XYZ file of C-alpha atoms in Angstrom:
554
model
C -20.164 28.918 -12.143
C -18.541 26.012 -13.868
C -20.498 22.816 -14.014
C -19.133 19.596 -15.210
C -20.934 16.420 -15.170
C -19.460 12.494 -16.013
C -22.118 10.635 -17.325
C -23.130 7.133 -17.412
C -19.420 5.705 -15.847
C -18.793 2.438 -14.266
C -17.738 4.347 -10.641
C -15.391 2.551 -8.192
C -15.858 4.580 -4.815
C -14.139 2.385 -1.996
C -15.182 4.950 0.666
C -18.533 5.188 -0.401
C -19.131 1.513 -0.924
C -19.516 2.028 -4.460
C -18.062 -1.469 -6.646
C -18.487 -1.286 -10.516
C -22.231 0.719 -10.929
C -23.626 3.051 -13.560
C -23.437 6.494 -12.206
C -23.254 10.028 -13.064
C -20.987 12.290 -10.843
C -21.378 16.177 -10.871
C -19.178 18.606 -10.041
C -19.733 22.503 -9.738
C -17.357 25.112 -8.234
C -14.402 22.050 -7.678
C -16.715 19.957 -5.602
C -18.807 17.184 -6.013
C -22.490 17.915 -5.687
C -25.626 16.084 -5.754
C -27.779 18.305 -8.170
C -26.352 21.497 -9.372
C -27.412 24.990 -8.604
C -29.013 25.304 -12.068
C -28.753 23.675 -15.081
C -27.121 26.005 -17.322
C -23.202 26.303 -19.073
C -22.741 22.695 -18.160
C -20.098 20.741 -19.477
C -20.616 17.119 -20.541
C -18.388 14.311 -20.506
C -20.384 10.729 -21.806
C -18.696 7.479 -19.666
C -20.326 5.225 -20.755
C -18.628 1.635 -20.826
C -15.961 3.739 -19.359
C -14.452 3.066 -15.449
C -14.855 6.277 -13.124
C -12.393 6.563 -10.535
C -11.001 8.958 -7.916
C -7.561 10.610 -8.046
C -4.472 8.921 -6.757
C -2.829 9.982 -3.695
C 1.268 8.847 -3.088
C 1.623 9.198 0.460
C 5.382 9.201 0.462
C 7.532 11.005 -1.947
C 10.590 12.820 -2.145
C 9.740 15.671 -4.784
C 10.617 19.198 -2.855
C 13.639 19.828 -1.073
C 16.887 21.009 -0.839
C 18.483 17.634 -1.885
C 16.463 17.454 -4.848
C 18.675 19.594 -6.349
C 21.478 18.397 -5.328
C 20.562 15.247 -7.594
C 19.811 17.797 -10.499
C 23.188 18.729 -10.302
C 24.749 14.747 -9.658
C 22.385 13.594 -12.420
C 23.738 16.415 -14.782
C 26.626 14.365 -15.981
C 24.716 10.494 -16.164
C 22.913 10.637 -19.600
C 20.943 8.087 -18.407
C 19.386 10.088 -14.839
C 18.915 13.082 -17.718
C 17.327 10.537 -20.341
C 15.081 8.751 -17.635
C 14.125 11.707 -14.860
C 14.610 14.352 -17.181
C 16.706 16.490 -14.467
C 13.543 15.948 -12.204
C 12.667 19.261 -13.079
C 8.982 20.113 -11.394
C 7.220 20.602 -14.563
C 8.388 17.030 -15.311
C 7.344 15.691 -11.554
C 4.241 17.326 -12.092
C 3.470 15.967 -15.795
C 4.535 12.374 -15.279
C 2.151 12.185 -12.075
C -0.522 13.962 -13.382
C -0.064 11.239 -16.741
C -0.698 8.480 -13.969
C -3.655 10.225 -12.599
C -2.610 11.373 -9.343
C -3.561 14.856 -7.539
C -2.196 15.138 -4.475
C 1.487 13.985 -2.960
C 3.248 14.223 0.403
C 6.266 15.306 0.474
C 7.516 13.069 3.530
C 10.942 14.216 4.972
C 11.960 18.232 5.942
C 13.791 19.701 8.428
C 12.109 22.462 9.613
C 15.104 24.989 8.778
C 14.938 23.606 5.423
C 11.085 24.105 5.285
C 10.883 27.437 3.331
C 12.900 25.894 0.389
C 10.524 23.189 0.072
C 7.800 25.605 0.741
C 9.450 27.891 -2.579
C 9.186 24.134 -4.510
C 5.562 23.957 -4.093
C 4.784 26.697 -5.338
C 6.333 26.211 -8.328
C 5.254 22.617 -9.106
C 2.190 23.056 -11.142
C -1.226 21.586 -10.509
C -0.541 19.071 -7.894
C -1.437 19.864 -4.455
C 0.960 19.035 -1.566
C 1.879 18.385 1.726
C 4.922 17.784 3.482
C 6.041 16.365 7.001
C 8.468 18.041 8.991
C 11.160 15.932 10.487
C 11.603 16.938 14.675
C 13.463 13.840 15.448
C 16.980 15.509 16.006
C 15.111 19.172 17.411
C 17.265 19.301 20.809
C 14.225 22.206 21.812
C 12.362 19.423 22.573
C 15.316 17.458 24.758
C 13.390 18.108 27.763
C 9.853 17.100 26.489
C 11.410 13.711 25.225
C 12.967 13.078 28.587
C 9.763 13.810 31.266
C 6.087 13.069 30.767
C 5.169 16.847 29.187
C 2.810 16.437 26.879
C 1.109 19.464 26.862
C 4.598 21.812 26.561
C 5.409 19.560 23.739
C 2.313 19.476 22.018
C 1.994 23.502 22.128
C 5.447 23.968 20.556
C 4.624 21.593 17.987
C 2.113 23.055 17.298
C 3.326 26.420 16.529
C 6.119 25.085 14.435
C 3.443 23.706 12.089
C 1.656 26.822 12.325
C 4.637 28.385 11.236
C 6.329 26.241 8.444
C 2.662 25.480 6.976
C 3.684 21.859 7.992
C 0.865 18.653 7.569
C 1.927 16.402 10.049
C 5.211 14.503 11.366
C 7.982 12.255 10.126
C 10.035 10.276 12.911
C 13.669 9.315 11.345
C 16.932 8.214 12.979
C 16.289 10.158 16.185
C 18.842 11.855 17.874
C 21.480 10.494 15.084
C 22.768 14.146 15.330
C 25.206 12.889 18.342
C 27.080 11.125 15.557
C 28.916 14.725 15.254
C 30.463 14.962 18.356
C 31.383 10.955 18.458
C 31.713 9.578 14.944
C 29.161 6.974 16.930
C 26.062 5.778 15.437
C 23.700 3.862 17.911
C 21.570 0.547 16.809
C 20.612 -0.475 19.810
C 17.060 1.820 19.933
C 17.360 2.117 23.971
C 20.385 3.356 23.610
C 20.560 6.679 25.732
C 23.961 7.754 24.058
C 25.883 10.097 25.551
C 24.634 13.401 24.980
C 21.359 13.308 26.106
C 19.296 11.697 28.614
C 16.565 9.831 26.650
C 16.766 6.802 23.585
C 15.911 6.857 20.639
C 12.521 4.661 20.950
C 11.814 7.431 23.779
C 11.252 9.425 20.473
C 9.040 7.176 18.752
C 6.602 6.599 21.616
C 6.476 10.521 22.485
C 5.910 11.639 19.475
C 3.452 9.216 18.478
C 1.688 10.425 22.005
C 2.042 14.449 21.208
C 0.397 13.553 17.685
C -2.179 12.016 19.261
C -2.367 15.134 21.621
C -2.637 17.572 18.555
C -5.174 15.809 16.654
C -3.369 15.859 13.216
C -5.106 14.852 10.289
C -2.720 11.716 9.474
C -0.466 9.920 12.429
C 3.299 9.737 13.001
C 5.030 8.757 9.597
C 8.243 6.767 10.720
C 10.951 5.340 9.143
C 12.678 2.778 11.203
C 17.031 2.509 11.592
C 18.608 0.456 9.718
C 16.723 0.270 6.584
C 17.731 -2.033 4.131
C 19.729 -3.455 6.457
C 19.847 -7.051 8.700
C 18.962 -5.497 11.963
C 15.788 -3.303 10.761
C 13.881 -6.241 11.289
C 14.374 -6.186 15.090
C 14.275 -2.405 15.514
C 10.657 -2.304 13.892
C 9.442 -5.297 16.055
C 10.577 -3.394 19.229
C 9.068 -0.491 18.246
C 5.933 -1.851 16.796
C 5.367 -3.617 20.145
C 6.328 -0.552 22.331
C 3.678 1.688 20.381
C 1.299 -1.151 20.553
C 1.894 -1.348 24.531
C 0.383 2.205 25.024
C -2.605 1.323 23.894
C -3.604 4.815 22.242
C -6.771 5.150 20.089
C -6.618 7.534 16.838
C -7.950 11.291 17.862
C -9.899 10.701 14.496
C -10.992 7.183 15.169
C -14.475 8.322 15.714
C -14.741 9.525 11.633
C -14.769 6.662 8.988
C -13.735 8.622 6.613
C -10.654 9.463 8.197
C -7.624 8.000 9.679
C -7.841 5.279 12.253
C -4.562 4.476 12.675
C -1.852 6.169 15.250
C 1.334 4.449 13.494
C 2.301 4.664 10.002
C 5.386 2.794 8.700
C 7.247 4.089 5.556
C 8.311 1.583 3.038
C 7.433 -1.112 4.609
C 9.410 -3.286 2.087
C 12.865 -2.092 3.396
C 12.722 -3.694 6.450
C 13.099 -7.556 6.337
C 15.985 -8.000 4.206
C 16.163 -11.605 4.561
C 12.733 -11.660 2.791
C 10.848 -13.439 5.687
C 7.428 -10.936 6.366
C 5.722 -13.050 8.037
C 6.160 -11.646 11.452
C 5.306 -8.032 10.006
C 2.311 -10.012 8.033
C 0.987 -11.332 11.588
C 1.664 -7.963 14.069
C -0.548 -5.833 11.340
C -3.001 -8.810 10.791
C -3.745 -8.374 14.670
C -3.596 -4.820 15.198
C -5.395 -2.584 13.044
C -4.605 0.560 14.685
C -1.325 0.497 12.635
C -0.728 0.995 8.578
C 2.045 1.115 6.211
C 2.909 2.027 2.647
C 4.243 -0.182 0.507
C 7.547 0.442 -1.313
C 7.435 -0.710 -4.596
C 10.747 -1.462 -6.519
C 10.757 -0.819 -9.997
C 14.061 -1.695 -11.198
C 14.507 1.682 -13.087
C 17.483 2.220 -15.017
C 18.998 4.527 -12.692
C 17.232 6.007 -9.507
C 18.143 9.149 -7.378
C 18.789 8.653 -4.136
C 17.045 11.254 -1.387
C 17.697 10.195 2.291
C 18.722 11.419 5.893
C 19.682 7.654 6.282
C 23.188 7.601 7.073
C 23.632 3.981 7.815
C 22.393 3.617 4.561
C 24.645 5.570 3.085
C 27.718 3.723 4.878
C 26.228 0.589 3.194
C 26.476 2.124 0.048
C 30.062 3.413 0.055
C 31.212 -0.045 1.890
C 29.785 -1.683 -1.485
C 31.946 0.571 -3.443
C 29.224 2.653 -5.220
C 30.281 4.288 -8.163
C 28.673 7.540 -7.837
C 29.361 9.972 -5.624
C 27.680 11.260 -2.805
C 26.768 14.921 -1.642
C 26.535 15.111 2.016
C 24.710 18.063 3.843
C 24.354 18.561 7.922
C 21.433 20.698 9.291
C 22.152 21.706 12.792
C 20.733 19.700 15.743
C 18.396 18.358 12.895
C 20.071 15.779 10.781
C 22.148 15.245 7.880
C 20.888 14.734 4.070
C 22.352 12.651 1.540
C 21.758 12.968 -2.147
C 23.321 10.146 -4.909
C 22.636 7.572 -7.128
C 22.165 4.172 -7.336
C 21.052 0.737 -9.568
C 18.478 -1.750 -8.264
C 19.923 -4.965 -10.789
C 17.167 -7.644 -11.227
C 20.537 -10.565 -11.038
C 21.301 -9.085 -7.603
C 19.399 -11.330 -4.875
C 19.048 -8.612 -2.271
C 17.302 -6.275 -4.630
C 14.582 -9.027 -5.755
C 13.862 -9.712 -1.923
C 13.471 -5.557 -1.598
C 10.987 -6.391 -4.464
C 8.992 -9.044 -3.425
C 8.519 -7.704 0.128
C 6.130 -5.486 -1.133
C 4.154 -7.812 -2.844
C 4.122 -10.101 0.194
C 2.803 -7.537 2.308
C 0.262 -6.559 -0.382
C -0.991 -10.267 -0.735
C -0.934 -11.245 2.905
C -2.155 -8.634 4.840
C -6.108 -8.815 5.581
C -7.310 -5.261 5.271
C -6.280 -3.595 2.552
C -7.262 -0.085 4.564
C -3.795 -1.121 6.206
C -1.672 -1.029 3.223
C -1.261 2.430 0.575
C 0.506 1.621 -2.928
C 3.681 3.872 -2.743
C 6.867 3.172 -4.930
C 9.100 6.183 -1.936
C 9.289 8.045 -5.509
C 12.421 8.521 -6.565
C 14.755 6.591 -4.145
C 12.421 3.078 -5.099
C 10.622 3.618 -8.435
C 9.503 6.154 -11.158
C 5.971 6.654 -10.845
C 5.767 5.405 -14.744
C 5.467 2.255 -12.861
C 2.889 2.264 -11.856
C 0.678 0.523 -14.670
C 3.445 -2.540 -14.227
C 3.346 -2.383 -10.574
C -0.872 -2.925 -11.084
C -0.316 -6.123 -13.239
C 1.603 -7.882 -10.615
C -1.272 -7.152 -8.254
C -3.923 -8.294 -10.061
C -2.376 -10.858 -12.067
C -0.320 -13.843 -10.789
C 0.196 -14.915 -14.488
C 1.981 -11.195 -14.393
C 3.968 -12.037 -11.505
C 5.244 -15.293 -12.612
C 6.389 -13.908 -16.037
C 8.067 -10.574 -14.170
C 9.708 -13.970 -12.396
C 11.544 -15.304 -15.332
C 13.871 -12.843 -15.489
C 15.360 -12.513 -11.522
C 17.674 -13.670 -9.698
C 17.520 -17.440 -10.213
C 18.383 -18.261 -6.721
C 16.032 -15.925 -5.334
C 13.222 -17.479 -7.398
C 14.345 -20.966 -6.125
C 13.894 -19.711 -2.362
C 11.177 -16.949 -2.680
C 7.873 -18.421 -1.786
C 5.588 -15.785 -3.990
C 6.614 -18.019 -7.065
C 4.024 -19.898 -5.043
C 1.353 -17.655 -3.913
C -1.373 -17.390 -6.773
C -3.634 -14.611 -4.819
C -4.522 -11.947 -7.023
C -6.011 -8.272 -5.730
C -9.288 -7.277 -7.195
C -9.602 -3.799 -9.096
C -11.632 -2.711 -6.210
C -8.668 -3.604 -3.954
C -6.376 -1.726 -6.159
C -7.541 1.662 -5.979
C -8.056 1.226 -2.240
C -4.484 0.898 -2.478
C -3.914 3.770 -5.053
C -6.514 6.210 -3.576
C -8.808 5.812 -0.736
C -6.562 4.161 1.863
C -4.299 7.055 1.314
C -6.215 9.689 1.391
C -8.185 7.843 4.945
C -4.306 7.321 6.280
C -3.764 11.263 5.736
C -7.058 12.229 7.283
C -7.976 14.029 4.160
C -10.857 11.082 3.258
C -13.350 13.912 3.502
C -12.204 15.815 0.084
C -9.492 13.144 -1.419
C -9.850 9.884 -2.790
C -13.441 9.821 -2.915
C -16.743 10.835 -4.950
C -19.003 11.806 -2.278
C -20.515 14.913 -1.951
C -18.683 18.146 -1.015
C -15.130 16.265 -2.033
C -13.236 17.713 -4.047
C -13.998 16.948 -7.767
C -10.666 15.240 -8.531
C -11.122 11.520 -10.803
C -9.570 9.788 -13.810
C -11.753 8.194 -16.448
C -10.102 5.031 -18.180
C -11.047 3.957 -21.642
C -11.978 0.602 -20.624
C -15.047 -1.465 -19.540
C -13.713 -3.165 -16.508
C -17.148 -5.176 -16.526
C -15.978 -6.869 -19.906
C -12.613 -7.723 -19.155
C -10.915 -10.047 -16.300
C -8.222 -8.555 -14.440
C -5.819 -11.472 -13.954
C -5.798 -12.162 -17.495
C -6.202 -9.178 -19.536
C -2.614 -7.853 -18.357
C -2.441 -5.895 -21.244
C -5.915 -3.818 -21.500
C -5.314 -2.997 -17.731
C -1.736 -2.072 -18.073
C -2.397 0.226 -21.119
C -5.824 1.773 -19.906
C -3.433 3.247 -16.970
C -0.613 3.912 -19.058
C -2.824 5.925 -21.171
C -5.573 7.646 -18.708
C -7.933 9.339 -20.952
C -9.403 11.723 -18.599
C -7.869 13.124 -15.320
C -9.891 15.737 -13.654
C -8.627 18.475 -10.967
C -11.854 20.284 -8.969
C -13.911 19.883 -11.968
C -11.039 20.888 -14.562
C -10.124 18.759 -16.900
C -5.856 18.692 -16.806
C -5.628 15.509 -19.035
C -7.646 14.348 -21.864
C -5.506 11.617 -23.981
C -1.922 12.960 -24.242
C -2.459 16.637 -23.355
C -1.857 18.135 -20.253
C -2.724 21.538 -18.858
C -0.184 22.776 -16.085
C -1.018 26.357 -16.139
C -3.462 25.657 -12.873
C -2.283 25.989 -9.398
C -2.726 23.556 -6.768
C -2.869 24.368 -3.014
C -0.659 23.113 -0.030
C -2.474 21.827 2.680
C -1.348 22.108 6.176
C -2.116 21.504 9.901
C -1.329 23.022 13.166
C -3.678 20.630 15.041
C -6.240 21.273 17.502
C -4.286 21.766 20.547
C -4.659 24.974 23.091
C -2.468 25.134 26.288
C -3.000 28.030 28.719
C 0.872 28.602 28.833
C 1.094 28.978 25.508
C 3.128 31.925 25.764
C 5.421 31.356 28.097
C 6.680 28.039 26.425
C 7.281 29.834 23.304
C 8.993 32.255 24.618
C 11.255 29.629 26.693
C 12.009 27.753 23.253
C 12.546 30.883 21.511
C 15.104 31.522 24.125
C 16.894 28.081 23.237
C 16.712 29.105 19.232
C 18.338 32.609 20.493
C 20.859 30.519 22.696
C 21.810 27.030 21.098
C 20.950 27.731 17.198
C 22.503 30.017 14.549
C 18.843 30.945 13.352
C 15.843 32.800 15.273
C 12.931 30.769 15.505
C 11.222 33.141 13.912
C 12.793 33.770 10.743
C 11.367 29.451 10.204
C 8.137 31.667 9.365
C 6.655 31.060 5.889
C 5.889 34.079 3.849
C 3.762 32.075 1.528
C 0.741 33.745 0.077
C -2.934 32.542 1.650
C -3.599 31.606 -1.966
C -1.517 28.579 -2.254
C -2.286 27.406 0.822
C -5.569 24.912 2.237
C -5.669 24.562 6.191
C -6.479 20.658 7.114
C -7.640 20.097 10.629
């Protein structure tokens, strides 16, 4: 049995309530126990006037798919992409978020055709578990489901296509953008009903969000709104934000406090207001807490790969006259993929708004159980970051230096020159690691140090009793830069600058908790409409995967 016990730390345990005390935390057999078994073969590690934290969790990331390497091979020819990502290889991914002490990622945007090469990914990237979220928004299968009130035929199917891909959950993205094939058309105007098929797109958000519900999965729809990063985002989210809001749902998992309570989850929240006014996002989530959102920190990178199914994003790019060149994929009925390149420029004004958004959001909104720290790794930030990205949280002496060197007009008209509130540690690593893991539904073995979760924490060289956080930038920055300990199910994968990526970490995945009598003959209808309408079977979307890399999450 292998025993491993932190003595003496200064633990910070949002979910548990626990702020800044003395306490040892025991692990034995990967979880965290109360007393162990025995008290033999037990490995010590002494804390003391050290800070004891859980794991981080990045709840969006774009790490495992089949445009991933197509930026390998874009990035092959920009020293700088090879210099700074080095090639994004896995072992790479792996080491440089293992270096900021995370555990656990989510891979947030795969076609379900494109599931088993994502699938093949994690189980090559070392360490880290995973999950990812299967984009349905383009499935035509489900044409009829997002047209009539059928919940349950929905619900069943969806089901079984998590069941079979080994998906977590679900991403909603551009729906029904797939009719841009047949007209060259794209539609911005959400109730749109286009002119293929009989439903609009914000028909898409408010089923889905409904057959989530339905299912019971462990973390709620994950959506990304049209027109990110551009003007008329900001009046897509509002309508869709108010139409979710209207049906008055309640999270299947509302009645656990340790997991998610939330039936709405909006991706990179930042992108969305490009004129830099929040404030009406600020108020909406400030009165409805059934609805979160990750952040979307910029970090003004050198260079930064570009992962998307976010065509109008793409025509923004190529209207500016981008200088790198774009590889363009279509997935039948699904979507289309885009892999390139791009600069965030601290002189241009539109990339400092992109920036402060998520700062504003951060500072503004009440509950910090609303918000997760996420930096939409690689398309926004390098998760090297990170440590920076903390500093302008806790510090507004950080912020205001970071200041000096933007966009001049944008400091002149950006009112966080003028907001001096500063985060707490505490606040921070509800942020970085409970919020995320309570968004996901995975509270019960993430992002905590309770019993029976999993033993997963980092140890920082620093006393955070002896220091204050809005003034010692420095001590804070480098005690995450330079994580002494960070510990995987009781095994230690980091201690100073080495790191051990010879251990495995597991997917986890969900199929919900949804049984329909007709099981059967729904499948077989929709396996009728793969056989008819699709160039695959929908059986060959089957994963193969071995039952040890996988952890089921329901």
């Amino acid at each position: 049995m292998s025993k491993l016990i932190v003595k003496n730390g200064i633990v910070f345990d949002p979910i548990n309530k626990i702020e800044g005390e003395i306490k040892d935390i025991l692990i034995e057999n990967g979880k965290i126990v109360e007393r162990f078994s025995n008290q033999s073969d037990i490995k010590e590690i002494n804390a003391k006037n050290k800070t004891v934290i859980p794991s981080a969790i990045d709840i969006h990331s774009h790490i495992a798919s089949q445009q991933t390497n197509w930026l390998r091979l874009l990035g092959s020819k920009h020293k700088s992409f090879q210099e700074y990502w080095n090639n994004l290889s896995l072992e790479y991914i792996a080491k440089a978020y293992i270096s900021n002490g995370y555990t656990f990622i989510l891979e947030a945007n795969v076609y379900p055709s494109l599931s088993k090469q994502t699938m093949f990914n994690f189980t090559q990237l070392p360490v880290l578990d995973k999950a990812m979220l299967l984009n349905v928004s383009n499935i035509w299968a489900l044409e009829l489901e997002y047209q009539r009130e059928m919940v349950n035929e929905a619900s069943t199917f969806l089901s079984d296509l998590l069941l079979k891909t080994k998906g977590f959950g679900f991403k909603v993205y551009n729906p029904f953008e797939a009719e841009n094939w047949n007209f060259q058309k794209l539609r911005n105007d959400l109730t749109n009903k286009g002119r293929l098929f009989n439903f609009s797109p914000i028909d898409v958000y408010e089923k889905m969000t409904k057959y989530n519900e339905a299912l019971g999965l462990p973390h709620s729809v994950h959506v990304h709104v049209e027109g990110y990063e551009q003007s008329y985002a900001e009046e897509n989210l509002k309508l869709i934000l108010h139409k979710i809001k209207s049906l008055n749902l309640i999270s299947s998992k509302s009645n656990l406090n340790i997991n998610r309570s939330q039936i709405f989850h909006l991706a990179h929240a930042s992108s969305y207001n490009i004129d830099g006014d929040n404030s009406g996002l600020i108020k909406f989530y400030n009165d409805n807490q059934e609805f979160d959102l990750d952040l979307g920190f910029m970090g003004f990178d050198p260079i930064n790969p570009l992962i998307t199914s976010d065509r109008r994003l793409i025509n923004s790019l190529i209207a500016a006259e981008s200088p790198f060149k774009v590889i363009t994929t279509a997935v039948e009925s699904e979507g289309d993929t885009f892999s390139t390149l791009r600069i965030f420029n601290k002189q241009n004004e539109t990339d400092c708004i992109l920036w402060a958004n998520s700062l504003d959001l951060a500072l503004n909104i009440k509950n910090m159980w609303q918000m997760q720290l996420s930096i939409n790794f690689p398309n926004y930030s390098h998760i090297n970051k990170i440590p920076e990205i903390a500093t302008l949280l806790l510090s507004s002496n950080a912020r205001k230096k970071f200041l000096e060197n933007l966009n001049k007009e944008f400091v002149r008209n950006n009112k966080l020159i003028n907001n001096n509130k500063e985060l707490t540690f505490y606040d921070f690593i509800i942020l970085t690691r409970s919020s995320p893991a309570k968004s996901l539904g995975i509270g019960t073995v993430k992002g905590n140090l309770g019993k029976n979760a999993d033993g997963d924490l980092n140890i920082l060289n620093i006393n955070i009793d002896e220091i204050d956080t809005s003034k010692d930038i420095e001590k804070i920055k480098n005690s995450l830069k330079s994580i002494e300990y960070v510990i995987k199910e009781g095994k230690i994968i980091k201690k100073d600058d080495s790191i051990d990526i010879t251990p495995n970490g597991k997917i986890f995945w969900s199929s919900g908790t949804f049984e329909y009598e007709d099981k059967k003959l729904i499948m077989n209808r929709k396996k009728d409409f793969y056989q008819k309408y699709y160039s695959i079977f929908y059986d060959s979307l089957n994963t193969s995967i071995g039952n040890e890399f996988l952890r089921e999450f329901n």
